[in-house]
Amino acid sequence: MANSKKRLATNVAGAFFVDSTCIDCDTCRQLAPETFKELGDYSSVFCQPGTEAQEQAALRALVACPTGSIGCEKAFDAKAALAQFPMLIEGEVYYCGFNSEKSYGANSYFVKHADGNWLIDSPRSTAHLLKAFELMGGIKYIFLTHRDDVADANEFAEHFKAERIIHRDELSALPEAEIVIETNEHEDFSADFRIICVPGHTKGHCLLLYKNKYLFSGDHLHFDRDSRHLAAFPDHCWYSWQEQSASMSRLAVHSFEWVLSGHGQSVCQSRDQNRVQLLELAETMKSIKR
Ligand code: SF4
């Protein structure tokens, strides 16, 4: 829980605030954009929640914040706030919440599936999430997009006897993985799940495409709220920007509606919009020298 003595001066007056332990991960701005925004090197409350919906969104941000940097100085129902996670996105796809500082606050997701449930990247291992996943039928597979977002995957794997999946070039972050992705292109894991290798952000970064509709995009691709366009992070490319741009072009052959990112905003837009924006992004990336 945040410390009111460390309350940032950039917060507006009122119950909700961010303290100076914030790592500027963007999670709160994604979950409650009407309350939080980036001011300097931190997030701050720029407008106190004015409606019940805004307050619930701010409480979701409080729960999801990886560093416990969001405070609320009025009484609230903590159990109800926790119970909002995992949060249904659509169909059988959920956002886990409880982002982990170990992955710099990356988002993680859960897919409920008749052949066994999937966890995509790892949230914090908390008693609440373990119980919630138990009630949803456990976890069969844990898919790690890349080395940075492993977080508490081993604890979830141990608890649920789940199989961990990661590319061979990311294996040093998860040597215990039961299933090692060997392809550098794409392969169908099963009828509903396709693994797509997109080297660039890291050498063995992979995406997971579910039902040709939901693309779990890790740190390869996200939606930029300002430009309203698919985007990549040039300043956070650890392996090869040139390869990431080539991977972006190749990704356009796959069709999807949702981009569910690790870092950055997620989005649902038409398949055509995604394809056109991906190709434009790949061209733009080529012109950025790194
Ligand atoms: S979620 Fe927490 S750590 Fe991330 S930007 Fe918001 S206050 Fe900072």
PDB file of C-alpha atoms and ligand atoms in Angstrom, residues 18 22-29 43 65-67 69-70, ligand 1:
ATOM      1  CA  VAL A  18       0.497   7.983  -6.242  1.00  0.00           C
ATOM      2  CA  CYS A  22       6.083   4.526  -8.757  1.00  0.00           C
ATOM      3  CA  ILE A  23       8.216   2.942 -11.515  1.00  0.00           C
ATOM      4  CA  ASP A  24       6.219   4.643 -14.310  1.00  0.00           C
ATOM      5  CA  CYS A  25       5.082   1.335 -15.816  1.00  0.00           C
ATOM      6  CA  ASP A  26       1.857   2.726 -17.364  1.00  0.00           C
ATOM      7  CA  THR A  27      -0.486   0.096 -15.881  1.00  0.00           C
ATOM      8  CA  CYS A  28      -2.670   2.602 -14.009  1.00  0.00           C
ATOM      9  CA  ARG A  29      -2.908   4.823 -17.094  1.00  0.00           C
ATOM     10  CA  SER A  43       2.232   8.627 -12.836  1.00  0.00           C
ATOM     11  CA  CYS A  65       0.052  -1.621  -9.569  1.00  0.00           C
ATOM     12  CA  PRO A  66       3.254  -3.702  -9.345  1.00  0.00           C
ATOM     13  CA  THR A  67       4.834  -1.577  -6.621  1.00  0.00           C
ATOM     14  CA  SER A  69       2.384   2.911  -5.249  1.00  0.00           C
ATOM     15  CA  ILE A  70      -1.286   3.894  -5.417  1.00  0.00           C
TER      16      ILE A  70
HETATM   17  S1  SF4 B   1       0.735   1.246 -11.954  1.00  0.00           S
HETATM   18 FE1  SF4 B   1       1.890   1.890 -10.163  1.00  0.00          FE
HETATM   19  S2  SF4 B   1       4.058   1.753 -10.787  1.00  0.00           S
HETATM   20 FE2  SF4 B   1       2.840   1.692 -12.644  1.00  0.00          FE
HETATM   21  S3  SF4 B   1       2.730   3.796 -13.346  1.00  0.00           S
HETATM   22 FE3  SF4 B   1       0.920   3.469 -12.089  1.00  0.00          FE
HETATM   23  S4  SF4 B   1       1.490   4.064 -10.008  1.00  0.00           S
HETATM   24 FE4  SF4 B   1       3.369   3.850 -11.187  1.00  0.00          FE
END
